[in-house]
Amino acid sequence: MNGKKHSIDIDFFRQLDRFTFMVRKRVSTAYAGNRRSIHSGRGIDTAGYRQYYHGDEIRSIDWNVYARTEKLYVRQYEEEKSLTTHILLDSSKSMDYSGDDGVTKFEYGAMIAAGFAYLVTKDNDKFAISTFSENVDISKPKRGREYLIRTIDHLSEIELEGQTSIKESMIQYTPAIRSRSLVIIISDFLDNLESIESAVYRFSNHDLILVQVLDKTEIDIPVHGNSKLIDLETVSELKTYISENFKKEYKEQLEYHINNIREICDHADADFYTFNTDVPIFDAFFYTISRRRW
């Protein structure tokens, strides 16, 4: 540990309390602590069928349906069930970057993670905030306000290190999800598209949200002329001349990358949001709620 303490401001929780009614109208079907849930396997009321996925119990396959369609389907039942929320927060060294406002991408992402966890906690559901870079540090889902405070304290003391490896980290995390869940991945997503696509489709059978956090200076480069650029993850240096054409080409490449992530998420029926750290945290959080496809 390098002694640095991250500033994770949770004052916006009070804003969430003031807007609780409005928020809950948006999210009640996904966040209510006691809800009717579609579940594969044994239950009381048959709710229909869904396509068989690798990992489903073989005994849940309806062979009569297979005989008619030559496709594998599993019978679903309704039962009372609470939703578990798995939040994965990028803790690689690139998330330690901050521009003029002094808020790092990690701190901003941690506040968004805490906001979702707070909302889940208000309905007494389980959540876990796990961090990842080249590997994932898995936290066990639990309930309660006390667990949330301990989690925020832990996040404030994490040392950011390593390179972003979303694919490998999500492979490691997969066994931790034992039922259909809400999965939220928060990162700058400055990883290759193949890795991001692998992660998205790995969790595409869950309710999946991707939140990209960038600093405004990563979108509009503020420097000009002879410059020295340092990669926070590898500490490698690049001396170059930053011209207006360079800035234009860089921005086009970044937009291309973001648009490709959005397209991947659209194909997988996942939600994707991107925010600059200068956007007020409550505004960013509430935007994700108001735009959700329930």
XYZ file of C-alpha atoms in Angstrom:
294
model
C 0.000 0.000 0.000
C 1.421 3.367 -0.990
C -0.426 5.306 1.750
C -2.680 7.196 -0.655
C -6.327 7.312 0.393
C -8.945 7.665 -2.317
C -11.638 10.285 -1.780
C -15.004 8.568 -2.194
C -17.705 11.154 -1.520
C -21.058 9.575 -0.638
C -22.943 12.801 0.110
C -25.103 12.120 -2.953
C -26.745 9.278 -0.992
C -28.902 12.018 0.542
C -30.003 13.008 -2.941
C -30.917 9.381 -3.599
C -33.045 9.412 -0.458
C -34.886 12.524 -1.642
C -35.541 10.933 -5.006
C -36.293 7.469 -3.634
C -39.877 7.374 -4.858
C -38.948 8.421 -8.385
C -36.021 6.020 -8.532
C -37.988 3.092 -7.164
C -40.697 3.579 -9.779
C -37.956 3.059 -12.368
C -36.185 0.142 -10.748
C -38.764 -1.706 -8.681
C -38.936 -4.652 -11.079
C -35.185 -5.205 -10.851
C -34.344 -4.122 -7.320
C -37.296 -5.029 -5.091
C -36.178 -7.158 -2.143
C -39.112 -9.614 -2.450
C -40.256 -10.260 -5.992
C -41.675 -12.878 -8.257
C -38.762 -14.299 -10.212
C -38.390 -16.584 -13.192
C -36.321 -19.585 -12.141
C -35.278 -22.775 -13.938
C -35.852 -25.996 -12.057
C -38.376 -26.946 -9.412
C -41.041 -24.497 -8.339
C -44.750 -24.047 -7.799
C -46.121 -22.246 -10.877
C -44.928 -22.953 -14.395
C -43.992 -19.673 -16.098
C -42.965 -20.977 -19.515
C -39.764 -22.020 -21.234
C -36.437 -20.544 -22.250
C -33.567 -21.777 -24.400
C -31.116 -24.156 -22.708
C -27.751 -22.582 -21.764
C -24.516 -24.374 -21.005
C -24.448 -24.904 -17.243
C -28.205 -25.477 -16.817
C -29.164 -28.727 -15.108
C -29.802 -31.504 -17.623
C -32.851 -32.625 -15.636
C -34.494 -29.241 -16.272
C -34.670 -29.905 -20.042
C -38.193 -30.529 -21.327
C -37.724 -33.467 -23.687
C -41.284 -33.264 -24.978
C -40.536 -29.800 -26.333
C -37.270 -31.136 -27.803
C -39.187 -33.910 -29.587
C -41.396 -31.298 -31.260
C -38.781 -28.634 -32.037
C -35.410 -30.474 -31.968
C -34.174 -27.602 -29.787
C -33.259 -27.697 -26.110
C -35.524 -25.724 -23.764
C -35.780 -25.716 -19.975
C -38.995 -25.323 -18.010
C -39.196 -22.164 -15.886
C -41.065 -21.628 -12.649
C -42.072 -18.615 -10.616
C -40.793 -18.365 -7.073
C -40.032 -15.721 -4.483
C -36.436 -14.657 -4.921
C -34.170 -11.719 -4.157
C -31.747 -10.306 -6.685
C -27.988 -10.358 -6.156
C -26.014 -7.456 -7.629
C -22.410 -8.058 -8.668
C -20.418 -4.857 -9.216
C -16.967 -5.135 -10.787
C -14.809 -2.013 -10.498
C -11.623 -1.484 -12.513
C -8.678 -0.895 -10.165
C -5.898 -0.892 -12.760
C -3.301 1.871 -12.726
C -4.971 3.742 -15.596
C -7.919 4.444 -13.280
C -5.596 6.558 -11.099
C -5.672 9.337 -13.683
C -7.276 12.696 -12.927
C -7.411 15.980 -14.774
C -7.931 19.498 -13.460
C -10.808 18.640 -11.098
C -8.661 16.237 -9.076
C -11.186 13.372 -9.065
C -9.608 10.189 -10.370
C -11.481 7.806 -12.625
C -11.324 5.194 -9.869
C -12.886 7.539 -7.303
C -15.654 8.472 -9.716
C -16.279 4.818 -10.595
C -16.266 3.874 -6.903
C -18.964 6.471 -6.226
C -21.143 5.032 -8.989
C -20.568 1.531 -7.599
C -21.461 2.735 -4.100
C -24.626 4.390 -5.443
C -25.888 1.142 -6.943
C -24.946 -0.761 -3.782
C -26.766 1.809 -1.642
C -29.943 1.427 -3.676
C -29.712 -2.351 -3.423
C -29.103 -2.119 0.335
C -32.248 -0.022 0.804
C -34.203 -3.044 -0.445
C -32.191 -5.474 1.691
C -30.770 -7.357 -1.283
C -27.279 -8.803 -1.488
C -24.468 -7.035 -3.340
C -20.725 -7.328 -3.810
C -18.227 -4.785 -5.116
C -15.161 -6.601 -6.437
C -12.108 -4.932 -7.992
C -10.079 -6.090 -10.962
C -7.042 -5.275 -13.068
C -5.023 -8.222 -14.403
C -6.846 -10.450 -11.901
C -10.011 -9.999 -9.862
C -10.271 -9.594 -6.087
C -13.595 -11.297 -5.395
C -15.860 -10.059 -2.609
C -18.693 -12.199 -1.278
C -22.241 -10.830 -1.726
C -23.819 -9.726 1.555
C -26.627 -7.509 2.813
C -26.725 -4.431 4.976
C -25.674 -0.826 5.460
C -22.760 -1.830 7.679
C -21.338 -4.042 4.931
C -21.661 -1.146 2.479
C -19.706 1.212 4.767
C -16.977 -1.407 5.253
C -16.805 -1.888 1.493
C -16.430 1.859 0.852
C -13.690 2.054 3.485
C -11.917 -0.827 1.752
C -12.182 0.845 -1.658
C -10.731 4.070 -0.260
C -7.534 2.241 0.675
C -6.979 0.080 -2.405
C -3.684 0.500 -4.214
C -4.297 0.832 -7.937
C -1.858 -1.266 -9.939
C -1.497 -3.456 -12.988
C -2.974 -3.332 -16.461
C -6.613 -3.757 -17.406
C -7.456 -7.321 -18.414
C -11.224 -7.442 -18.581
C -11.469 -10.825 -20.305
C -9.279 -12.702 -17.824
C -10.855 -10.995 -14.810
C -14.392 -11.840 -15.928
C -13.401 -15.465 -16.547
C -12.134 -15.610 -12.965
C -15.301 -14.008 -11.610
C -17.821 -16.199 -13.460
C -17.980 -18.981 -10.804
C -18.938 -16.370 -8.173
C -22.308 -15.796 -9.898
C -24.615 -18.650 -8.953
C -27.950 -17.407 -10.298
C -29.273 -14.873 -12.752
C -28.098 -11.532 -11.360
C -27.565 -7.875 -12.035
C -23.937 -7.448 -13.179
C -22.395 -3.979 -13.376
C -18.904 -3.476 -14.842
C -17.306 -0.065 -14.238
C -14.090 0.758 -16.097
C -12.444 3.151 -18.520
C -12.612 0.189 -20.927
C -9.237 1.083 -22.404
C -8.755 -2.542 -23.330
C -8.920 -4.254 -26.699
C -12.369 -4.807 -28.165
C -11.982 -8.589 -28.274
C -11.452 -8.676 -24.514
C -14.462 -6.423 -23.874
C -16.673 -8.431 -26.230
C -15.694 -11.669 -24.475
C -16.681 -10.180 -21.105
C -19.997 -8.851 -22.406
C -21.095 -12.160 -23.915
C -19.902 -14.087 -20.863
C -22.496 -12.218 -18.787
C -25.107 -11.651 -21.490
C -27.568 -14.052 -19.828
C -27.645 -11.698 -16.829
C -29.005 -8.169 -16.517
C -25.796 -6.423 -17.589
C -24.713 -2.782 -17.320
C -21.386 -1.338 -18.505
C -20.378 2.096 -17.209
C -17.375 3.748 -18.845
C -15.558 6.439 -16.872
C -13.176 8.826 -18.653
C -11.516 12.093 -17.759
C -12.417 15.015 -20.012
C -8.726 15.492 -20.887
C -8.746 11.964 -22.325
C -11.447 13.051 -24.757
C -10.188 16.523 -25.621
C -6.399 16.614 -25.263
C -5.518 19.979 -23.662
C -1.806 20.070 -24.595
C -0.159 21.180 -27.833
C 3.319 20.988 -29.305
C 6.250 18.915 -28.031
C 4.969 16.686 -25.237
C 5.932 13.686 -23.150
C 3.152 11.140 -22.596
C 3.380 8.546 -19.807
C 1.390 5.308 -19.745
C 0.208 4.900 -16.139
C -0.098 1.117 -16.470
C 3.319 0.387 -17.996
C 5.132 3.629 -16.972
C 6.490 3.799 -20.545
C 7.169 7.257 -21.986
C 6.421 8.600 -25.437
C 7.857 11.878 -26.677
C 5.824 13.274 -29.524
C 4.539 16.435 -31.149
C 0.822 16.960 -30.592
C -0.687 18.847 -33.494
C -4.316 19.647 -34.248
C -4.351 16.771 -36.757
C -3.006 14.455 -34.045
C -5.821 15.511 -31.700
C -8.409 15.028 -34.414
C -7.184 11.542 -35.310
C -6.943 10.560 -31.639
C -10.514 11.679 -30.960
C -11.780 9.771 -33.999
C -10.060 6.597 -32.778
C -11.518 7.023 -29.289
C -15.014 7.574 -30.679
C -14.570 4.497 -32.893
C -13.621 2.455 -29.817
C -16.596 3.718 -27.787
C -19.046 3.165 -30.638
C -17.812 -0.401 -31.034
C -18.379 -1.081 -27.330
C -21.886 0.343 -27.648
C -22.568 -1.883 -30.664
C -21.320 -4.975 -28.800
C -23.622 -4.138 -25.887
C -26.588 -3.544 -28.177
C -26.125 -6.973 -29.764
C -25.927 -8.601 -26.315
C -28.920 -6.620 -24.977
C -26.686 -4.969 -22.375
C -26.782 -1.316 -21.304
C -23.762 0.911 -21.909
C -23.155 4.387 -20.487
C -20.114 6.622 -20.703
C -19.385 9.569 -18.389
C -16.695 12.187 -17.858
C -15.546 12.723 -14.294
C -16.699 16.356 -14.431
C -20.352 15.238 -14.669
C -21.962 15.536 -11.193
C -22.049 12.043 -9.729
C -25.764 12.048 -8.927
C -26.565 13.206 -12.466
C -24.539 10.330 -13.903
C -26.076 7.792 -11.557
C -29.640 8.964 -12.072
C -29.123 9.004 -15.844
C -28.332 5.269 -15.768
C -31.567 4.661 -13.889
C -33.805 6.826 -16.069
C -32.485 5.338 -19.317
C -32.769 1.691 -18.305
C -34.746 -0.637 -20.600
C -36.981 -2.383 -18.043
